[in-house]
C-alpha cells in the first residue's frame, strides 16, 4: 500500500470518528433538552455550559442536523403539549395552563405554532381525545357482540 493510500485511509477514519462523536454529542444535547424541557431556564447558553462546549458548536451541530436549537426546543415543547392534550387524564387542565407548563409565555403565539405544526388547533386535539375516550368501552361495559357481558360459556 502506498503512503498516499494510507494517508487517505487515516483521514477517512478520522472523518468517520469525528462524525460519530458529533452525532453522540448532538444526541446527548437533545437528551439534555428533553430532560430540562419544562425548566424556564432552558437556554442554549446553559446547555453549552452543562456540556462544556461553545454555543457556536451547538449551533453547528443542529445546523448539520437540518434544524436549530430554538426550533428543536419549540418542536419538543409542542410535542409535550400535544401528548398532554391527547391524554384524557389531563382534561381538567386548561390548554393555556398546559402551554405555560412547558414555558410558552404567549398563548396566542403557542396556538399559532401548534396549528402550524399539527394543522389543527389545541382544542381540536383535546376534543378528539375526549371523543376517543367516550367511544372506548370500559371493562364493565358489554360490547355489541355480547350484550349480556358474559363469555358465552355459561
mmCIF file with all atom_site columns, C-alpha atoms in Angstrom:
data_model
loop_
_atom_site.group_PDB
_atom_site.id
_atom_site.type_symbol
_atom_site.label_atom_id
_atom_site.label_alt_id
_atom_site.label_comp_id
_atom_site.label_asym_id
_atom_site.label_entity_id
_atom_site.label_seq_id
_atom_site.pdbx_PDB_ins_code
_atom_site.Cartn_x
_atom_site.Cartn_y
_atom_site.Cartn_z
_atom_site.occupancy
_atom_site.B_iso_or_equiv
_atom_site.pdbx_formal_charge
_atom_site.auth_seq_id
_atom_site.auth_comp_id
_atom_site.auth_asym_id
_atom_site.auth_atom_id
_atom_site.pdbx_PDB_model_num
ATOM 1   C CA . UNK A 1 1   ? 0.000   0.000   0.000  1.00 0.00 ? 1   UNK A CA 1
ATOM 2   C CA . UNK A 1 2   ? 1.358   3.407   -0.922 1.00 0.00 ? 2   UNK A CA 1
ATOM 3   C CA . UNK A 1 3   ? 1.836   6.294   1.506  1.00 0.00 ? 3   UNK A CA 1
ATOM 4   C CA . UNK A 1 4   ? -0.916  8.215   -0.286 1.00 0.00 ? 4   UNK A CA 1
ATOM 5   C CA . UNK A 1 5   ? -3.479  5.422   0.231  1.00 0.00 ? 5   UNK A CA 1
ATOM 6   C CA . UNK A 1 6   ? -2.532  5.013   3.905  1.00 0.00 ? 6   UNK A CA 1
ATOM 7   C CA . UNK A 1 7   ? -2.872  8.739   4.494  1.00 0.00 ? 7   UNK A CA 1
ATOM 8   C CA . UNK A 1 8   ? -6.270  8.829   2.778  1.00 0.00 ? 8   UNK A CA 1
ATOM 9   C CA . UNK A 1 9   ? -7.402  5.838   4.855  1.00 0.00 ? 9   UNK A CA 1
ATOM 10  C CA . UNK A 1 10  ? -6.400  7.590   8.080  1.00 0.00 ? 10  UNK A CA 1
ATOM 11  C CA . UNK A 1 11  ? -8.199  10.778  7.032  1.00 0.00 ? 11  UNK A CA 1
ATOM 12  C CA . UNK A 1 12  ? -11.332 8.783   6.252  1.00 0.00 ? 12  UNK A CA 1
ATOM 13  C CA . UNK A 1 13  ? -11.152 7.050   9.637  1.00 0.00 ? 13  UNK A CA 1
ATOM 14  C CA . UNK A 1 14  ? -10.747 10.393  11.403 1.00 0.00 ? 14  UNK A CA 1
ATOM 15  C CA . UNK A 1 15  ? -13.719 11.803  9.470  1.00 0.00 ? 15  UNK A CA 1
ATOM 16  C CA . UNK A 1 16  ? -15.882 8.815   10.423 1.00 0.00 ? 16  UNK A CA 1
ATOM 17  C CA . UNK A 1 17  ? -14.794 9.054   14.066 1.00 0.00 ? 17  UNK A CA 1
ATOM 18  C CA . UNK A 1 18  ? -15.472 12.798  14.060 1.00 0.00 ? 18  UNK A CA 1
ATOM 19  C CA . UNK A 1 19  ? -18.949 12.200  12.597 1.00 0.00 ? 19  UNK A CA 1
ATOM 20  C CA . UNK A 1 20  ? -19.698 9.578   15.239 1.00 0.00 ? 20  UNK A CA 1
ATOM 21  C CA . UNK A 1 21  ? -18.535 11.921  18.009 1.00 0.00 ? 21  UNK A CA 1
ATOM 22  C CA . UNK A 1 22  ? -20.648 14.780  16.634 1.00 0.00 ? 22  UNK A CA 1
ATOM 23  C CA . UNK A 1 23  ? -23.698 12.511  16.438 1.00 0.00 ? 23  UNK A CA 1
ATOM 24  C CA . UNK A 1 24  ? -23.132 11.321  20.011 1.00 0.00 ? 24  UNK A CA 1
ATOM 25  C CA . UNK A 1 25  ? -22.690 14.895  21.217 1.00 0.00 ? 25  UNK A CA 1
ATOM 26  C CA . UNK A 1 26  ? -25.898 16.018  19.466 1.00 0.00 ? 26  UNK A CA 1
ATOM 27  C CA . UNK A 1 27  ? -27.762 13.055  20.928 1.00 0.00 ? 27  UNK A CA 1
ATOM 28  C CA . UNK A 1 28  ? -26.543 13.959  24.432 1.00 0.00 ? 28  UNK A CA 1
ATOM 29  C CA . UNK A 1 29  ? -27.590 17.586  23.916 1.00 0.00 ? 29  UNK A CA 1
ATOM 30  C CA . UNK A 1 30  ? -31.048 16.542  22.702 1.00 0.00 ? 30  UNK A CA 1
ATOM 31  C CA . UNK A 1 31  ? -31.452 14.290  25.756 1.00 0.00 ? 31  UNK A CA 1
ATOM 32  C CA . UNK A 1 32  ? -30.424 17.177  27.982 1.00 0.00 ? 32  UNK A CA 1
ATOM 33  C CA . UNK A 1 33  ? -33.024 19.399  26.324 1.00 0.00 ? 33  UNK A CA 1
ATOM 34  C CA . UNK A 1 34  ? -35.742 16.781  26.834 1.00 0.00 ? 34  UNK A CA 1
ATOM 35  C CA . UNK A 1 35  ? -34.766 16.392  30.485 1.00 0.00 ? 35  UNK A CA 1
ATOM 36  C CA . UNK A 1 36  ? -34.938 20.167  31.002 1.00 0.00 ? 36  UNK A CA 1
ATOM 37  C CA . UNK A 1 37  ? -37.836 20.977  28.684 1.00 0.00 ? 37  UNK A CA 1
ATOM 38  C CA . UNK A 1 38  ? -40.100 22.182  31.493 1.00 0.00 ? 38  UNK A CA 1
ATOM 39  C CA . UNK A 1 39  ? -37.408 24.403  33.023 1.00 0.00 ? 39  UNK A CA 1
ATOM 40  C CA . UNK A 1 40  ? -37.799 28.102  32.357 1.00 0.00 ? 40  UNK A CA 1
ATOM 41  C CA . UNK A 1 41  ? -34.004 28.407  32.479 1.00 0.00 ? 41  UNK A CA 1
ATOM 42  C CA . UNK A 1 42  ? -33.509 26.155  29.442 1.00 0.00 ? 42  UNK A CA 1
ATOM 43  C CA . UNK A 1 43  ? -31.260 28.045  27.035 1.00 0.00 ? 43  UNK A CA 1
ATOM 44  C CA . UNK A 1 44  ? -28.541 27.406  24.523 1.00 0.00 ? 44  UNK A CA 1
ATOM 45  C CA . UNK A 1 45  ? -26.054 29.110  26.885 1.00 0.00 ? 45  UNK A CA 1
ATOM 46  C CA . UNK A 1 46  ? -26.969 26.887  29.829 1.00 0.00 ? 46  UNK A CA 1
ATOM 47  C CA . UNK A 1 47  ? -26.866 23.792  27.642 1.00 0.00 ? 47  UNK A CA 1
ATOM 48  C CA . UNK A 1 48  ? -23.435 24.737  26.290 1.00 0.00 ? 48  UNK A CA 1
ATOM 49  C CA . UNK A 1 49  ? -22.195 25.297  29.829 1.00 0.00 ? 49  UNK A CA 1
ATOM 50  C CA . UNK A 1 50  ? -23.520 21.944  31.057 1.00 0.00 ? 50  UNK A CA 1
ATOM 51  C CA . UNK A 1 51  ? -21.773 20.160  28.176 1.00 0.00 ? 51  UNK A CA 1
ATOM 52  C CA . UNK A 1 52  ? -18.568 22.162  28.349 1.00 0.00 ? 52  UNK A CA 1
ATOM 53  C CA . UNK A 1 53  ? -18.815 23.320  24.746 1.00 0.00 ? 53  UNK A CA 1
ATOM 54  C CA . UNK A 1 54  ? -19.443 26.595  22.978 1.00 0.00 ? 54  UNK A CA 1
ATOM 55  C CA . UNK A 1 55  ? -22.791 27.987  21.870 1.00 0.00 ? 55  UNK A CA 1
ATOM 56  C CA . UNK A 1 56  ? -21.350 28.164  18.354 1.00 0.00 ? 56  UNK A CA 1
ATOM 57  C CA . UNK A 1 57  ? -20.593 24.426  18.372 1.00 0.00 ? 57  UNK A CA 1
ATOM 58  C CA . UNK A 1 58  ? -24.160 23.629  19.452 1.00 0.00 ? 58  UNK A CA 1
ATOM 59  C CA . UNK A 1 59  ? -25.458 25.780  16.597 1.00 0.00 ? 59  UNK A CA 1
ATOM 60  C CA . UNK A 1 60  ? -23.173 23.920  14.184 1.00 0.00 ? 60  UNK A CA 1
ATOM 61  C CA . UNK A 1 61  ? -24.386 20.531  15.433 1.00 0.00 ? 61  UNK A CA 1
ATOM 62  C CA . UNK A 1 62  ? -28.033 21.461  14.994 1.00 0.00 ? 62  UNK A CA 1
ATOM 63  C CA . UNK A 1 63  ? -27.375 23.079  11.597 1.00 0.00 ? 63  UNK A CA 1
ATOM 64  C CA . UNK A 1 64  ? -25.729 19.862  10.392 1.00 0.00 ? 64  UNK A CA 1
ATOM 65  C CA . UNK A 1 65  ? -28.901 18.086  11.540 1.00 0.00 ? 65  UNK A CA 1
ATOM 66  C CA . UNK A 1 66  ? -31.040 20.476  9.475  1.00 0.00 ? 66  UNK A CA 1
ATOM 67  C CA . UNK A 1 67  ? -32.528 22.435  12.359 1.00 0.00 ? 67  UNK A CA 1
ATOM 68  C CA . UNK A 1 68  ? -31.596 24.865  15.110 1.00 0.00 ? 68  UNK A CA 1
ATOM 69  C CA . UNK A 1 69  ? -31.510 24.707  18.893 1.00 0.00 ? 69  UNK A CA 1
ATOM 70  C CA . UNK A 1 70  ? -34.523 27.026  19.087 1.00 0.00 ? 70  UNK A CA 1
ATOM 71  C CA . UNK A 1 71  ? -36.557 25.059  16.535 1.00 0.00 ? 71  UNK A CA 1
ATOM 72  C CA . UNK A 1 72  ? -35.755 21.760  18.267 1.00 0.00 ? 72  UNK A CA 1
ATOM 73  C CA . UNK A 1 73  ? -36.849 23.134  21.656 1.00 0.00 ? 73  UNK A CA 1
ATOM 74  C CA . UNK A 1 74  ? -40.032 24.597  20.166 1.00 0.00 ? 74  UNK A CA 1
ATOM 75  C CA . UNK A 1 75  ? -40.869 21.323  18.434 1.00 0.00 ? 75  UNK A CA 1
ATOM 76  C CA . UNK A 1 76  ? -40.296 19.287  21.586 1.00 0.00 ? 76  UNK A CA 1
ATOM 77  C CA . UNK A 1 77  ? -42.434 21.650  23.636 1.00 0.00 ? 77  UNK A CA 1
ATOM 78  C CA . UNK A 1 78  ? -45.220 21.331  21.057 1.00 0.00 ? 78  UNK A CA 1
ATOM 79  C CA . UNK A 1 79  ? -44.917 17.540  21.206 1.00 0.00 ? 79  UNK A CA 1
ATOM 80  C CA . UNK A 1 80  ? -45.164 17.663  25.019 1.00 0.00 ? 80  UNK A CA 1
ATOM 81  C CA . UNK A 1 81  ? -48.319 19.789  24.839 1.00 0.00 ? 81  UNK A CA 1
ATOM 82  C CA . UNK A 1 82  ? -49.827 17.552  22.149 1.00 0.00 ? 82  UNK A CA 1
ATOM 83  C CA . UNK A 1 83  ? -49.230 14.436  24.249 1.00 0.00 ? 83  UNK A CA 1
ATOM 84  C CA . UNK A 1 84  ? -50.798 16.069  27.292 1.00 0.00 ? 84  UNK A CA 1
ATOM 85  C CA . UNK A 1 85  ? -53.835 17.282  25.334 1.00 0.00 ? 85  UNK A CA 1
ATOM 86  C CA . UNK A 1 86  ? -54.247 13.795  23.846 1.00 0.00 ? 86  UNK A CA 1
ATOM 87  C CA . UNK A 1 87  ? -54.337 12.227  27.304 1.00 0.00 ? 87  UNK A CA 1
ATOM 88  C CA . UNK A 1 88  ? -57.833 12.333  28.799 1.00 0.00 ? 88  UNK A CA 1
ATOM 89  C CA . UNK A 1 89  ? -56.335 12.188  32.310 1.00 0.00 ? 89  UNK A CA 1
ATOM 90  C CA . UNK A 1 90  ? -55.378 15.857  31.877 1.00 0.00 ? 90  UNK A CA 1
ATOM 91  C CA . UNK A 1 91  ? -58.788 17.017  30.644 1.00 0.00 ? 91  UNK A CA 1
ATOM 92  C CA . UNK A 1 92  ? -59.307 19.090  33.784 1.00 0.00 ? 92  UNK A CA 1
ATOM 93  C CA . UNK A 1 93  ? -56.339 21.361  32.951 1.00 0.00 ? 93  UNK A CA 1
ATOM 94  C CA . UNK A 1 94  ? -56.799 24.320  30.666 1.00 0.00 ? 94  UNK A CA 1
ATOM 95  C CA . UNK A 1 95  ? -54.930 24.474  27.397 1.00 0.00 ? 95  UNK A CA 1
ATOM 96  C CA . UNK A 1 96  ? -53.206 27.673  28.465 1.00 0.00 ? 96  UNK A CA 1
ATOM 97  C CA . UNK A 1 97  ? -52.041 26.077  31.746 1.00 0.00 ? 97  UNK A CA 1
ATOM 98  C CA . UNK A 1 98  ? -50.566 23.157  29.811 1.00 0.00 ? 98  UNK A CA 1
ATOM 99  C CA . UNK A 1 99  ? -48.829 25.549  27.416 1.00 0.00 ? 99  UNK A CA 1
ATOM 100 C CA . UNK A 1 100 ? -47.409 27.588  30.309 1.00 0.00 ? 100 UNK A CA 1
ATOM 101 C CA . UNK A 1 101 ? -46.071 24.407  31.948 1.00 0.00 ? 101 UNK A CA 1
ATOM 102 C CA . UNK A 1 102 ? -43.652 23.939  29.054 1.00 0.00 ? 102 UNK A CA 1
ATOM 103 C CA . UNK A 1 103 ? -42.805 27.649  29.027 1.00 0.00 ? 103 UNK A CA 1
ATOM 104 C CA . UNK A 1 104 ? -44.899 29.069  26.254 1.00 0.00 ? 104 UNK A CA 1
ATOM 105 C CA . UNK A 1 105 ? -45.234 32.603  27.540 1.00 0.00 ? 105 UNK A CA 1
ATOM 106 C CA . UNK A 1 106 ? -47.761 33.820  24.974 1.00 0.00 ? 106 UNK A CA 1
ATOM 107 C CA . UNK A 1 107 ? -50.876 31.703  24.427 1.00 0.00 ? 107 UNK A CA 1
ATOM 108 C CA . UNK A 1 108 ? -51.661 33.163  21.004 1.00 0.00 ? 108 UNK A CA 1
ATOM 109 C CA . UNK A 1 109 ? -48.082 32.525  19.833 1.00 0.00 ? 109 UNK A CA 1
ATOM 110 C CA . UNK A 1 110 ? -48.371 28.981  21.176 1.00 0.00 ? 110 UNK A CA 1
ATOM 111 C CA . UNK A 1 111 ? -51.691 28.417  19.358 1.00 0.00 ? 111 UNK A CA 1
ATOM 112 C CA . UNK A 1 112 ? -50.248 29.613  16.041 1.00 0.00 ? 112 UNK A CA 1
ATOM 113 C CA . UNK A 1 113 ? -47.140 27.434  16.425 1.00 0.00 ? 113 UNK A CA 1
ATOM 114 C CA . UNK A 1 114 ? -49.288 24.435  17.383 1.00 0.00 ? 114 UNK A CA 1
ATOM 115 C CA . UNK A 1 115 ? -51.564 24.872  14.394 1.00 0.00 ? 115 UNK A CA 1
ATOM 116 C CA . UNK A 1 116 ? -48.587 25.279  12.029 1.00 0.00 ? 116 UNK A CA 1
ATOM 117 C CA . UNK A 1 117 ? -47.024 22.090  13.409 1.00 0.00 ? 117 UNK A CA 1
ATOM 118 C CA . UNK A 1 118 ? -50.132 19.871  13.551 1.00 0.00 ? 118 UNK A CA 1
ATOM 119 C CA . UNK A 1 119 ? -52.614 21.509  11.180 1.00 0.00 ? 119 UNK A CA 1
ATOM 120 C CA . UNK A 1 120 ? -55.279 21.561  13.897 1.00 0.00 ? 120 UNK A CA 1
ATOM 121 C CA . UNK A 1 121 ? -55.944 23.672  16.968 1.00 0.00 ? 121 UNK A CA 1
ATOM 122 C CA . UNK A 1 122 ? -55.111 22.529  20.501 1.00 0.00 ? 122 UNK A CA 1
ATOM 123 C CA . UNK A 1 123 ? -58.873 22.413  21.154 1.00 0.00 ? 123 UNK A CA 1
ATOM 124 C CA . UNK A 1 124 ? -59.300 20.022  18.211 1.00 0.00 ? 124 UNK A CA 1
ATOM 125 C CA . UNK A 1 125 ? -56.740 17.642  19.710 1.00 0.00 ? 125 UNK A CA 1
ATOM 126 C CA . UNK A 1 126 ? -58.388 17.775  23.120 1.00 0.00 ? 126 UNK A CA 1
ATOM 127 C CA . UNK A 1 127 ? -61.842 17.143  21.593 1.00 0.00 ? 127 UNK A CA 1
ATOM 128 C CA . UNK A 1 128 ? -60.522 14.194  19.548 1.00 0.00 ? 128 UNK A CA 1
ATOM 129 C CA . UNK A 1 129 ? -59.085 12.668  22.735 1.00 0.00 ? 129 UNK A CA 1
ATOM 130 C CA . UNK A 1 130 ? -62.395 13.192  24.543 1.00 0.00 ? 130 UNK A CA 1
ATOM 131 C CA . UNK A 1 131 ? -64.347 11.538  21.717 1.00 0.00 ? 131 UNK A CA 1
ATOM 132 C CA . UNK A 1 132 ? -61.902 8.646   21.517 1.00 0.00 ? 132 UNK A CA 1
ATOM 133 C CA . UNK A 1 133 ? -62.212 8.104   25.261 1.00 0.00 ? 133 UNK A CA 1
ATOM 134 C CA . UNK A 1 134 ? -66.025 8.306   25.143 1.00 0.00 ? 134 UNK A CA 1
ATOM 135 C CA . UNK A 1 135 ? -66.181 5.650   22.406 1.00 0.00 ? 135 UNK A CA 1
ATOM 136 C CA . UNK A 1 136 ? -63.860 3.209   24.170 1.00 0.00 ? 136 UNK A CA 1
ATOM 137 C CA . UNK A 1 137 ? -65.772 0.553   26.111 1.00 0.00 ? 137 UNK A CA 1
ATOM 138 C CA . UNK A 1 138 ? -64.785 0.147   29.730 1.00 0.00 ? 138 UNK A CA 1
ATOM 139 C CA . UNK A 1 139 ? -64.196 -3.341  31.159 1.00 0.00 ? 139 UNK A CA 1
ATOM 140 C CA . UNK A 1 140 ? -67.644 -3.222  32.795 1.00 0.00 ? 140 UNK A CA 1
ATOM 141 C CA . UNK A 1 141 ? -69.484 -2.245  29.614 1.00 0.00 ? 141 UNK A CA 1
ATOM 142 C CA . UNK A 1 142 ? -70.808 -5.086  27.486 1.00 0.00 ? 142 UNK A CA 1
ATOM 143 C CA . UNK A 1 143 ? -69.736 -4.918  23.867 1.00 0.00 ? 143 UNK A CA 1
ATOM 144 C CA . UNK A 1 144 ? -72.122 -5.172  20.923 1.00 0.00 ? 144 UNK A CA 1
ATOM 145 C CA . UNK A 1 145 ? -71.139 -8.769  20.088 1.00 0.00 ? 145 UNK A CA 1
ATOM 146 C CA . UNK A 1 146 ? -72.004 -9.958  23.569 1.00 0.00 ? 146 UNK A CA 1
ATOM 147 C CA . UNK A 1 147 ? -74.737 -7.764  25.037 1.00 0.00 ? 147 UNK A CA 1
ATOM 148 C CA . UNK A 1 148 ? -75.016 -9.690  28.290 1.00 0.00 ? 148 UNK A CA 1
ATOM 149 C CA . UNK A 1 149 ? -71.343 -9.191  29.135 1.00 0.00 ? 149 UNK A CA 1
ATOM 150 C CA . UNK A 1 150 ? -70.801 -12.916 29.598 1.00 0.00 ? 150 UNK A CA 1
ATOM 151 C CA . UNK A 1 151 ? -68.349 -15.032 27.648 1.00 0.00 ? 151 UNK A CA 1
ATOM 152 C CA . UNK A 1 152 ? -70.982 -17.423 26.322 1.00 0.00 ? 152 UNK A CA 1
ATOM 153 C CA . UNK A 1 153 ? -69.703 -20.399 28.305 1.00 0.00 ? 153 UNK A CA 1
ATOM 154 C CA . UNK A 1 154 ? -72.410 -20.283 30.998 1.00 0.00 ? 154 UNK A CA 1
#
